[in-house]
Coordinates of C-alpha atoms in Angstrom, one line a residue:
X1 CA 239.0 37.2 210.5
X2 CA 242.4 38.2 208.9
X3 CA 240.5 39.5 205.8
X4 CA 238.0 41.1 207.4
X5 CA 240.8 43.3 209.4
X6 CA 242.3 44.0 206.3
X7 CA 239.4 45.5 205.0
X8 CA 238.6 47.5 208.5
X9 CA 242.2 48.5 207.8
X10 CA 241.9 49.5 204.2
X11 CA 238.4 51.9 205.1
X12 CA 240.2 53.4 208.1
X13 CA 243.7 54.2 205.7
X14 CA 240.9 55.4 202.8
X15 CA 239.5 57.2 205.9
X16 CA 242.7 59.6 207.0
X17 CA 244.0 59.5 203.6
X18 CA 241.4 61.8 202.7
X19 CA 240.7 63.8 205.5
X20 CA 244.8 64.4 205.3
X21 CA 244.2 65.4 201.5
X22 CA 241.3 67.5 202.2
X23 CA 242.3 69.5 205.0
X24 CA 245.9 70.9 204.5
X25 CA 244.8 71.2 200.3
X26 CA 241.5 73.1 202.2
X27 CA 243.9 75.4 203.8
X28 CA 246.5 75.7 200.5
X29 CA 243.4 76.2 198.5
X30 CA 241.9 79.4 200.9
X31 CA 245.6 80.6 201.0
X32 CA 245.7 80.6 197.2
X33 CA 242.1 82.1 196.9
X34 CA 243.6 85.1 198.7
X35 CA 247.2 85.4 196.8
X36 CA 245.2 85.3 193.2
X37 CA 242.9 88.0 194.3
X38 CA 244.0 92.0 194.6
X39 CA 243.3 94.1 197.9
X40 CA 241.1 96.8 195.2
X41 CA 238.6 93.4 195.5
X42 CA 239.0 91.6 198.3
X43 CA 237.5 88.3 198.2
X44 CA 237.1 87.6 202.3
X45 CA 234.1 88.7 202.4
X46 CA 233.0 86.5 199.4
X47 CA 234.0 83.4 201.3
X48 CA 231.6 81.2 203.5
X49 CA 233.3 78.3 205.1
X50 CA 231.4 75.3 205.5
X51 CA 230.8 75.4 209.2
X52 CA 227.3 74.6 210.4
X53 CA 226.1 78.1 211.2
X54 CA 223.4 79.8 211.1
X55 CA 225.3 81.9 208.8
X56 CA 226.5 79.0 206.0
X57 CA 223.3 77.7 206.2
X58 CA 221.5 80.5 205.0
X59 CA 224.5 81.2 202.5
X60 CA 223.6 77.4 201.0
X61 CA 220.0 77.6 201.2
X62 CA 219.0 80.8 199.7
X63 CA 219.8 79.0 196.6
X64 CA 218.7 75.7 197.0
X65 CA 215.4 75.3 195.3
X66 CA 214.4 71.6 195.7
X67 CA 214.0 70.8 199.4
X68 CA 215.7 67.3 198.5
X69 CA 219.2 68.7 198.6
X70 CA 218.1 71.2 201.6
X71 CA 221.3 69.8 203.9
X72 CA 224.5 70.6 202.8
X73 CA 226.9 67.8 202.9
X74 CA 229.5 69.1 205.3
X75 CA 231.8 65.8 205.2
X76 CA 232.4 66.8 201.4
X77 CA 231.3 70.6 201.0
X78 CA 234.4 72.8 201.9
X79 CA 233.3 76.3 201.4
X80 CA 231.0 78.6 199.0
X81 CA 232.5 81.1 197.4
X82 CA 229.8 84.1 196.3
X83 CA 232.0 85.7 193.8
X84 CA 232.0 89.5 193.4
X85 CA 234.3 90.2 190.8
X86 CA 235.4 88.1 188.1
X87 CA 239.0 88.0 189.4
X88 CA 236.9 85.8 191.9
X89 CA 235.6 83.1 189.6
X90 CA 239.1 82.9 188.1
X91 CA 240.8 82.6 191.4
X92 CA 238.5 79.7 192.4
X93 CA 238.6 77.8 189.3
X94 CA 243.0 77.9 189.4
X95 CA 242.5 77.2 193.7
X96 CA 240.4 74.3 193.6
X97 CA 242.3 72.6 190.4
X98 CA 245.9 73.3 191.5
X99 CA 244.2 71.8 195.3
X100 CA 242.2 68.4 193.6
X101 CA 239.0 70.0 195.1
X102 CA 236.3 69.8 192.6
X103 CA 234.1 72.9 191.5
X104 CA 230.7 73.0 191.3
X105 CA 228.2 76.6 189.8
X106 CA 225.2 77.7 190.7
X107 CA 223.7 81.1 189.3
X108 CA 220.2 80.8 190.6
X109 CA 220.2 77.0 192.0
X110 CA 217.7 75.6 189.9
X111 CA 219.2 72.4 188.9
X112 CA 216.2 69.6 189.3
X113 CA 218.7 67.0 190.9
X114 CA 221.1 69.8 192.9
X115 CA 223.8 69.1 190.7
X116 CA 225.7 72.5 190.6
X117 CA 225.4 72.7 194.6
X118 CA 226.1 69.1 195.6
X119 CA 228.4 66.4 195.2
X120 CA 230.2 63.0 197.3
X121 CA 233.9 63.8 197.0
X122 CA 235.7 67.0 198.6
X123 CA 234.0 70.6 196.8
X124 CA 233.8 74.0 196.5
X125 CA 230.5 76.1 195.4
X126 CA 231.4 78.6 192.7
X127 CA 228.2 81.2 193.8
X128 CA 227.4 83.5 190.8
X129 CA 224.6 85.8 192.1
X130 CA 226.2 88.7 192.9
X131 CA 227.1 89.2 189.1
X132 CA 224.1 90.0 188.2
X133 CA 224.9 92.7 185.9
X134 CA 222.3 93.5 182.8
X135 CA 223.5 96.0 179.9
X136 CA 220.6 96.9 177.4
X137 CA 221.4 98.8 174.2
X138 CA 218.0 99.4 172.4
X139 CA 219.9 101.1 168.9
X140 CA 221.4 98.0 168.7
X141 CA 218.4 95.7 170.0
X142 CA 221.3 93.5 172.0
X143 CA 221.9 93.0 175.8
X144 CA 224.7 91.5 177.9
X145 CA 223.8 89.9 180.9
X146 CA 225.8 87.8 183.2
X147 CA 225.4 84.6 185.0
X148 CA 224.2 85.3 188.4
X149 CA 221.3 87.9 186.6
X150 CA 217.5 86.2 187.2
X151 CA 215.4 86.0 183.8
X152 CA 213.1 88.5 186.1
X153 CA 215.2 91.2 185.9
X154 CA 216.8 90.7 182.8
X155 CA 212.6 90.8 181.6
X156 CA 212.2 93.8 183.8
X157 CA 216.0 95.7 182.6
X158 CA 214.6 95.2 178.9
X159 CA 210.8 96.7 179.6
X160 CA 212.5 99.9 181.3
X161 CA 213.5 100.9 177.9
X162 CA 211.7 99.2 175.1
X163 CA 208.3 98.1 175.6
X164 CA 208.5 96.2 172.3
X165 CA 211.7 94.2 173.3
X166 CA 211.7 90.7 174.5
X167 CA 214.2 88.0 174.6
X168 CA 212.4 84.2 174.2
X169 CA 213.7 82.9 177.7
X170 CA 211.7 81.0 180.1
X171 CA 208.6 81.4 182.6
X172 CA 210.5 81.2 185.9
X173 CA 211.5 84.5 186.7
X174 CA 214.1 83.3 189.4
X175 CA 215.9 81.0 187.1
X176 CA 219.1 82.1 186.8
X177 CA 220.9 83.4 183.0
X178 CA 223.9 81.3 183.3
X179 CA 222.8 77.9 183.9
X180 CA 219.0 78.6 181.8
X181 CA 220.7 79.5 178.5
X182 CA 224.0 77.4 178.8
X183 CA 221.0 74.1 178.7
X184 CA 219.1 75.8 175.7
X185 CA 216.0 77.4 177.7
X186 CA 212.9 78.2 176.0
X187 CA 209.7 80.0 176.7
X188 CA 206.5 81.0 175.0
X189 CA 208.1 82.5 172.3
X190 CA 209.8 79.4 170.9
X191 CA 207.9 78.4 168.0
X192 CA 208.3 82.2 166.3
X193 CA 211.9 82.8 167.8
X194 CA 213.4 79.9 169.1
X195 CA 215.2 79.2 172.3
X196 CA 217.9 81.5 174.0
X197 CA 220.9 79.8 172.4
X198 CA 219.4 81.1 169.3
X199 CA 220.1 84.2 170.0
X200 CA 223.2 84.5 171.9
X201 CA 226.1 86.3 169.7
X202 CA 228.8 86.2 172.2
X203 CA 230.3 85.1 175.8
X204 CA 232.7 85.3 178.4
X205 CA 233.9 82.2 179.9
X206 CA 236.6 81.6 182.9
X207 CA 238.4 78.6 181.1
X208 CA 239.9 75.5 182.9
X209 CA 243.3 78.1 183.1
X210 CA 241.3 80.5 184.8
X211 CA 241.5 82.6 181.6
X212 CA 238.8 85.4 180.6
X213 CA 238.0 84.4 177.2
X214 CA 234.8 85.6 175.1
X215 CA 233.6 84.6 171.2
X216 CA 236.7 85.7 169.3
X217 CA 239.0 84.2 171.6
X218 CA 237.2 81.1 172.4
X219 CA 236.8 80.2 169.2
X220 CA 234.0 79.0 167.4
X221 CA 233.7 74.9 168.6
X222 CA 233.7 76.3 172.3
X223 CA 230.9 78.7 171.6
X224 CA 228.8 76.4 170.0
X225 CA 229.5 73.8 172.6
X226 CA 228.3 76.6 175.3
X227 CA 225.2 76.8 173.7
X228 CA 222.9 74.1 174.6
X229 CA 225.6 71.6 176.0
X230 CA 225.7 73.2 179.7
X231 CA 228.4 75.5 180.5
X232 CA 229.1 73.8 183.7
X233 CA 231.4 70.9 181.3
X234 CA 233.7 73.8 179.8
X235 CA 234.1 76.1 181.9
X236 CA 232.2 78.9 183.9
X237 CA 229.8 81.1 182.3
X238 CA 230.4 84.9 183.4
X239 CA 228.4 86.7 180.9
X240 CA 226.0 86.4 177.6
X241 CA 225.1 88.8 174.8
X242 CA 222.0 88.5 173.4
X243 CA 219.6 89.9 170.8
X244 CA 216.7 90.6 171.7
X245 CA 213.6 90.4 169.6
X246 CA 210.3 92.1 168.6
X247 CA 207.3 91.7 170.5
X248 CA 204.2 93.9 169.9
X249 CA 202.9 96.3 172.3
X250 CA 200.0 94.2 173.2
X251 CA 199.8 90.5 173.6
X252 CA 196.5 88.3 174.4
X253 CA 196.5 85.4 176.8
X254 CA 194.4 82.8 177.5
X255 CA 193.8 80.1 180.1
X256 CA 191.2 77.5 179.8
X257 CA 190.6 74.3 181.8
X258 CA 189.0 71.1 180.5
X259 CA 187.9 68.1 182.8
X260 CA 187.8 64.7 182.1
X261 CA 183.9 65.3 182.3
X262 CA 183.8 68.5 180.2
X263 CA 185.6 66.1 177.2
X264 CA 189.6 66.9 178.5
X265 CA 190.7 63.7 176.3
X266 CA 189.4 65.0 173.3
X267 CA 190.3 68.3 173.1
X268 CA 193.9 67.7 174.2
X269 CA 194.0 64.9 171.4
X270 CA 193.3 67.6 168.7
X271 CA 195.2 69.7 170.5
X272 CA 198.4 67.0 169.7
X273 CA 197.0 67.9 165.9
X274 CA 197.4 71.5 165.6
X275 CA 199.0 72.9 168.0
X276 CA 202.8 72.7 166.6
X277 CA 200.8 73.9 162.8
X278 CA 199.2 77.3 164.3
X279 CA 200.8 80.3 163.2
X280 CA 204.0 80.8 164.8
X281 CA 202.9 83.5 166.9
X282 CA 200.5 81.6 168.4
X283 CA 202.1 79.3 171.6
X284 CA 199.5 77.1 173.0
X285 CA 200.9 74.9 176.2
X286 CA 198.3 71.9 177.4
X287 CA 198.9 71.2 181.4
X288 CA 197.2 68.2 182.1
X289 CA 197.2 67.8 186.4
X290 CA 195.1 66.0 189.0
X291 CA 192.3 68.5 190.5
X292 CA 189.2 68.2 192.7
X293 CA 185.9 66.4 190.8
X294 CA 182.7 67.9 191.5
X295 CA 181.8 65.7 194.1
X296 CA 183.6 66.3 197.8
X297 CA 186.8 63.2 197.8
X298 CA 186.4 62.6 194.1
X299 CA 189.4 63.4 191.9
X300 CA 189.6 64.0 188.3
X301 CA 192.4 65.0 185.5
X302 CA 192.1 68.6 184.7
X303 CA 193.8 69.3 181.1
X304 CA 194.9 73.8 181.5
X305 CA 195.3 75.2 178.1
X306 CA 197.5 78.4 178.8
X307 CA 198.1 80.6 175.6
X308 CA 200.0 83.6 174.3
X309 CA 199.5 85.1 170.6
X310 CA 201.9 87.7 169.8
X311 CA 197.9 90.4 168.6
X312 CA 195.2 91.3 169.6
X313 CA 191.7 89.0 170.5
X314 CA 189.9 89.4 167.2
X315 CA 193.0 87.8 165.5
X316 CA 193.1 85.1 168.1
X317 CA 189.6 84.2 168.1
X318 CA 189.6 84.1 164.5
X319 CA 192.2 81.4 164.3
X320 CA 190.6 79.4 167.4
X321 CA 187.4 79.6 165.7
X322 CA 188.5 78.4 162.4
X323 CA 191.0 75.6 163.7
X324 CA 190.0 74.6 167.2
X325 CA 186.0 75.1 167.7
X326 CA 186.5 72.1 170.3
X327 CA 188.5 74.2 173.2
X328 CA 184.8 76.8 173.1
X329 CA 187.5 79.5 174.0
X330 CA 185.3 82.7 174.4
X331 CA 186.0 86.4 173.9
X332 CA 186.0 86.7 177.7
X333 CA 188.5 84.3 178.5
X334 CA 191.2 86.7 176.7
X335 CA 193.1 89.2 178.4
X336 CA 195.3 92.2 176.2
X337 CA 198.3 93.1 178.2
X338 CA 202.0 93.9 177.9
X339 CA 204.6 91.5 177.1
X340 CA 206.1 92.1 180.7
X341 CA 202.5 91.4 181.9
X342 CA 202.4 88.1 180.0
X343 CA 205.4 87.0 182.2
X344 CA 202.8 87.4 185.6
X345 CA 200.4 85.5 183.8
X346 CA 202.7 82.5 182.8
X347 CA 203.9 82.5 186.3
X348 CA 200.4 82.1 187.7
X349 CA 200.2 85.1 189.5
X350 CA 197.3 86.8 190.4
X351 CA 195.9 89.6 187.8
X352 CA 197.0 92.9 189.6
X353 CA 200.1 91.7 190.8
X354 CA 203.1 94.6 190.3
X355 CA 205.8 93.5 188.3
X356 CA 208.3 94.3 190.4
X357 CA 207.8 91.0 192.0
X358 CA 209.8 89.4 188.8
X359 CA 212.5 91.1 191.0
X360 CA 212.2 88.5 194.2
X361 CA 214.8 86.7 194.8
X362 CA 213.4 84.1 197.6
X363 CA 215.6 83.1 200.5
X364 CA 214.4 79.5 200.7
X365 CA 213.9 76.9 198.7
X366 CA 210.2 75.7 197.6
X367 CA 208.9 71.9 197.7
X368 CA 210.2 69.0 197.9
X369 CA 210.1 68.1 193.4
X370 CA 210.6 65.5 191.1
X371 CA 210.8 65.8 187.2
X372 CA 211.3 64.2 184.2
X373 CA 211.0 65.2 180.1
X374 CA 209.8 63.3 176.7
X375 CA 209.8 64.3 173.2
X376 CA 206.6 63.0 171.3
X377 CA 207.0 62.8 167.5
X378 CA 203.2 61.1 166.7
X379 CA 199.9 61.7 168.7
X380 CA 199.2 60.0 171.6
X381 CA 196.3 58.4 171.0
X382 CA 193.5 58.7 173.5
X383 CA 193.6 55.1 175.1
X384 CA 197.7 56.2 176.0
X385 CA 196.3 59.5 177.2
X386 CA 193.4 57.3 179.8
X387 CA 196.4 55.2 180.9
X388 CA 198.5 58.6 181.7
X389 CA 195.3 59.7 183.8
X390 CA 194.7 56.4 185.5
X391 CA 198.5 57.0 186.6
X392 CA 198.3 60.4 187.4
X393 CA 195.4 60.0 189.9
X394 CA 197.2 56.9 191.9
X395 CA 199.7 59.9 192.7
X396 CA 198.8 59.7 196.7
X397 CA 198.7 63.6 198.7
X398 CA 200.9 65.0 196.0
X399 CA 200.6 67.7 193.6
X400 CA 201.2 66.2 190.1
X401 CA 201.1 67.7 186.6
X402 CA 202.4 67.2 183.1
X403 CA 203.2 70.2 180.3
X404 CA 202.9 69.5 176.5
X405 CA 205.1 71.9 175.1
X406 CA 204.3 72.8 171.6
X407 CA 207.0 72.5 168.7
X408 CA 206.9 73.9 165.5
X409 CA 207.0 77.2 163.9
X410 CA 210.4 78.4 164.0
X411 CA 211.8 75.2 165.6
X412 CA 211.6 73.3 162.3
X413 CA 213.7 75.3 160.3
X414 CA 216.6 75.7 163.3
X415 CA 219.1 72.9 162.3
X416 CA 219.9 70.4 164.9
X417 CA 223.4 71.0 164.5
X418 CA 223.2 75.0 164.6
X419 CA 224.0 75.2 168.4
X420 CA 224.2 72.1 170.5
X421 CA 221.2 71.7 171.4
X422 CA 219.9 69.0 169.5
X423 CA 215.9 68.8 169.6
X424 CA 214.6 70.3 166.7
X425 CA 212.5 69.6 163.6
X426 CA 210.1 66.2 164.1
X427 CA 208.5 67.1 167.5
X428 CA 205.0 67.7 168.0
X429 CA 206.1 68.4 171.6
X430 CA 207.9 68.5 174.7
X431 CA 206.5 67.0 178.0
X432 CA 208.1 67.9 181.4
X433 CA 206.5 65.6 183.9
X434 CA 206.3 67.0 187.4
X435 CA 205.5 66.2 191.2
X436 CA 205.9 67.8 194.5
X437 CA 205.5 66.6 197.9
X438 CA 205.9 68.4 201.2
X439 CA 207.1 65.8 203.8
X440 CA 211.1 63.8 203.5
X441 CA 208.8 61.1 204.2
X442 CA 206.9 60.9 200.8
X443 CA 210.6 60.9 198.7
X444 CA 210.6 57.4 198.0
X445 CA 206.8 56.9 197.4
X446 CA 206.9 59.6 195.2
X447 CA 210.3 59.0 193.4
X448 CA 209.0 55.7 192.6
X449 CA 205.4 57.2 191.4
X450 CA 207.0 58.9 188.9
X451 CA 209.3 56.3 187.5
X452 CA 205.6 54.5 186.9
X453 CA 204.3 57.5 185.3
X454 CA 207.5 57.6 182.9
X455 CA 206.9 54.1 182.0
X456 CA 203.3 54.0 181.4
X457 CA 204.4 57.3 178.7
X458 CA 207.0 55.3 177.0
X459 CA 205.3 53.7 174.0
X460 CA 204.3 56.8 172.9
X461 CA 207.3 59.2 173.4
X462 CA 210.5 59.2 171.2
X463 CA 213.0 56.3 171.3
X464 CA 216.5 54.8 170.9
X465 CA 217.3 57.1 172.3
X466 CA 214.3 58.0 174.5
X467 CA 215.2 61.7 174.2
X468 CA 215.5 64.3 177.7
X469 CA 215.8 67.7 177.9
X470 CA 219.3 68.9 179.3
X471 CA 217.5 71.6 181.5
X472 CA 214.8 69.4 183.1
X473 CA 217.9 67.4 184.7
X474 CA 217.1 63.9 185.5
X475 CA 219.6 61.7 187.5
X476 CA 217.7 58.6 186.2
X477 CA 218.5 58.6 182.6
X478 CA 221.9 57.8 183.5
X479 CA 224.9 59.3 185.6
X480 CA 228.2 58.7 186.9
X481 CA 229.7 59.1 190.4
X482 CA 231.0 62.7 191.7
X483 CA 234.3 62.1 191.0
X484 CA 234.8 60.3 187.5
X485 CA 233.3 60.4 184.4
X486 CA 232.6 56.8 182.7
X487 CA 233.1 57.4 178.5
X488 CA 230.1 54.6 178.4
X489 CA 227.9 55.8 180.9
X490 CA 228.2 59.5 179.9
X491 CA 227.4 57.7 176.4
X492 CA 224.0 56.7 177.4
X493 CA 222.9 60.1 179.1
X494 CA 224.5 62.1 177.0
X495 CA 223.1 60.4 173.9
X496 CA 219.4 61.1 175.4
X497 CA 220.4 64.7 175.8
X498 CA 222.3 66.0 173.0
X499 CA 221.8 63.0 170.4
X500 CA 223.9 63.7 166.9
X501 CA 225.4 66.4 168.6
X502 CA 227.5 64.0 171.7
X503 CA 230.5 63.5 169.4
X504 CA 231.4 66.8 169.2
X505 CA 230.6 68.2 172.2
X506 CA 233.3 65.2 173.3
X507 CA 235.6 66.3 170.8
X508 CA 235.7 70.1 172.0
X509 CA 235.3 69.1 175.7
X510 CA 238.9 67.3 175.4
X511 CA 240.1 69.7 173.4
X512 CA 239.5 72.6 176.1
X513 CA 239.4 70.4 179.7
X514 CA 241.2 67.2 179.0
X515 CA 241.7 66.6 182.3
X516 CA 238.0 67.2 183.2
X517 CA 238.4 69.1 186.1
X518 CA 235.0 70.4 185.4
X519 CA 232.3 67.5 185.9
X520 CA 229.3 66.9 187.4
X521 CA 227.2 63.7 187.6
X522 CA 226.1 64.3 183.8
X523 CA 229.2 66.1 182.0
X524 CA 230.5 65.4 179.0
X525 CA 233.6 63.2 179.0
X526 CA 236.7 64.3 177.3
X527 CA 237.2 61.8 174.7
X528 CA 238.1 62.2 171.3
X529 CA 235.3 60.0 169.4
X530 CA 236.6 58.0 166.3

């Protein structure tokens, strides 16, 4: 009895201990917000206290993007701050470390486990979308772009003055800049460009001092640690400058579908064969997913082949022809357009659709999603493939579909230790595995769906480690509670995500936030790694 009160008396001390911390550091931290910030840029208005209204909730939602995280945790989360001016972000950052409330940024909400908009101890959301600023300067062929900027309009700020200018970002046009190229984002013209860390030449960061630094200032360890190791671990991300690259005036797309029935298995196995040796301006992606079969109840496996080759058809069909008879891609199934075009058709869009939808910014989040991500060095061979399928179609009312990613090209001649991201020369492909669901209800059958699907994939995917892609963020490769950061834990994800490249992202990380004030679930620990 005695011990049981003691404990009843421990949780109730643990209780008002915090809500003493939180609440009087809550109101030190708004009256330090407003003391940092001038009256030229007032940042009031920029501040949404986390109250339960109609007016928060809208603030939190509009970018929210997986409908797992749609309710805000208002026992933990304080305020969001939508920061309008960069003396914003640096007030925040000094506030909520001076306070002990932790930070966490979000430039367009995209984070597959709601990492840079949720966490389980006392914390502030660092909102970057109204700096959304995009600077193009075609002599030069270079942009800046800051954090809170979508990659739809920074496609759409580049096509208004070169028509021949692209930057090789990804497909989702509502991803935001600062969290999409901090992880090392790609798109479709990865295996003749690379990815966006690539191509980044300088930054501005708000340090852990709340100090406005950029390349030259930084120094070099930080800016390669910024590119590909997440920004969110070093600092906040206020701004990029990119090159952009060459693209021709016309590009030809293609999208083909294969069912199990119409041979599926076979043409995705020599797809596995060729598709990371085609010319490198030549970006085949194979999207295996469950459809309809031809009979009314009966499902099947339908394996999308969605293409981009920097020419024109007669070029393409030559090179199909020659090296991949198999697919039976026709002259029809190609369509010419513009490079800004190409982004409607990677989105899925119907053909027709104006472009100035790559300037929507939705006000609610989508489904209810689950992924996951594999690096595949050898074939799969066809009996793994059948066992994928078999898997796939036990998936119950959900929407389920896998992306094979092609490597290659460019990507084998990047080194892995260029920039730190890590995934480079040796992969056939990347898979991003995928499922959404559209009732609360279906979260745990579905979560635990998935983990089957990623285990019926292991024998054939890389291993120790069994890499991940930083971007696709998955809470189940390994993670630590809100408010610490375990050295051995942060080991065993961060191994999976940066590989070789862990000891010195470590090694800068407690050079520039010992105290590691910024941390998430997944951040890299400050140790210094003998």
């Amino acid at each position: 009895m005695k011990e049981a009160l003691s404990v009843l008396c421990l949780v109730l001390l643990v209780s008002v201990l915090e809500a003493a911390v939180t609440k009087p550091k809550f109101g030190d931290f708004i009256g330090c917000l407003r003391y940092r910030t001038s009256p030229e840029n007032p940042i009031t208005d920029a501040i949404s206290i986390a109250d339960n209204t109609t007016a928060f909730l809208s603030s939190y939602v509009s970018y929210t993007k997986n409908k797992r995280f749609l309710s805000p945790n208002y026992k933990k989360l304080l305020a969001i701050v939508a920061a309008k001016h960069v003396s914003h972000v640096q007030a925040t950052v000094v506030c909520a470390k001076s306070n002990g409330i932790q930070l966490r940024i979000r430039s367009g909400g995209h984070d597959y486990e709601g990492l840079s908009y949720m966490s389980s101890v006392p914390f502030v959301i660092l909102d970057m979308y109204n700096l959304r600023s995009i600077t193009v300067d075609v002599s030069t062929k270079k942009a800046w772009v800051q954090a809170g900027a979508t990659l739809g309009e920074l496609y759409t700020k580049v096509n208004d003055v070169s028509q021949t200018l692209a930057f090789p970002a990804g497909v989702c046009a509502t991803v935001g800049a600062g969290g999409h190229i901090s992880g090392g984002g790609y798109g479709n013209l990865m295996r003749k460009y690379g990815i966006t860390v690539d191509h980044v030449i300088d930054a501005q960061i708000i340090d852990v001092n709340g100090k406005l630094l950029n390349r030259l200032t930084m120094g070099e360890d930080l800016f390669w640690a910024i590119r590909g190791g997440g920004g969110g671990s070093f600092g906040v991300i206020l701004s990029w400058k990119i090159n952009l690259v060459e693209v021709p005036k016309i590009v030809t797309v293609f999208k083909v579908n294969k069912t199990l029935e119409q041979g599926g298995t076979d043409v995705l196995y020599k797809w596995q064969l060729i598709a990371s040796k085609f010319p490198e301006s030549l970006f085949v992606r194979a999207m295996p997913q469950v459809a309809n079969g031809t009979k009314r109840g009966e499902r099947t496996i339908a394996v999308v082949f969605y293409a981009q080759f920097l020419g024109r058809t007669d070029e393409l069909m030559a090179i199909m022809n020659q090296n991949w008879p198999e697919l039976g891609l026709k002259r029809e199934d190609c369509q010419e357009m513009s490079w800004l075009n190409s982004t409607l058709f990677w989105a899925d869009y119907p053909a027709g659709t104006p472009t100035s939808i790559l300037l929507d910014r939705p006000s609610s989040p989508g489904d209810f999603f689950k992924s996951k991500s594999d690096y595949v060095k050898k074939p799969i061979p066809k009996e793994g493939l059948e066992k994928l399928w078999k898997t796939m179609l036990k998936f119950n009312n959900n929407i389920v579909w896998m992306q094979f990613n092609p490597y290659g090209g460019v990507m084998d001649r990047i080194p892995a230790t260029a920039t730190a991201f890590p995934h480079r020369k040796g992969n056939l492909f990347k898979i991003q595995y995928f499922t959404t669901w559209f009732n609360a209800n279906a979260t745990e059958s579905s979560l635990s769906q998935m983990k089957e699907l990623y285990e019926v994939a292991e024998p054939y995917v890389s291993s120790n480690p069994r890499e991940a892609f930083f971007n696709y963020r998955d809470i189940d490769v390994g993670s630590n509670p809100s408010g610490e950061t375990n050295v051995d834990e942060a080991k065993i994800y961060g191994s999976k995500y940066f590989l070789g490249n862990l000891k010195r992202l470590m090694d800068v990380k407690a050079k520039y936030d010992p105290e590691n004030f910024f941390k998430n679930e997944q951040s890299i620990p400050p140790v210094h790694v003998m």
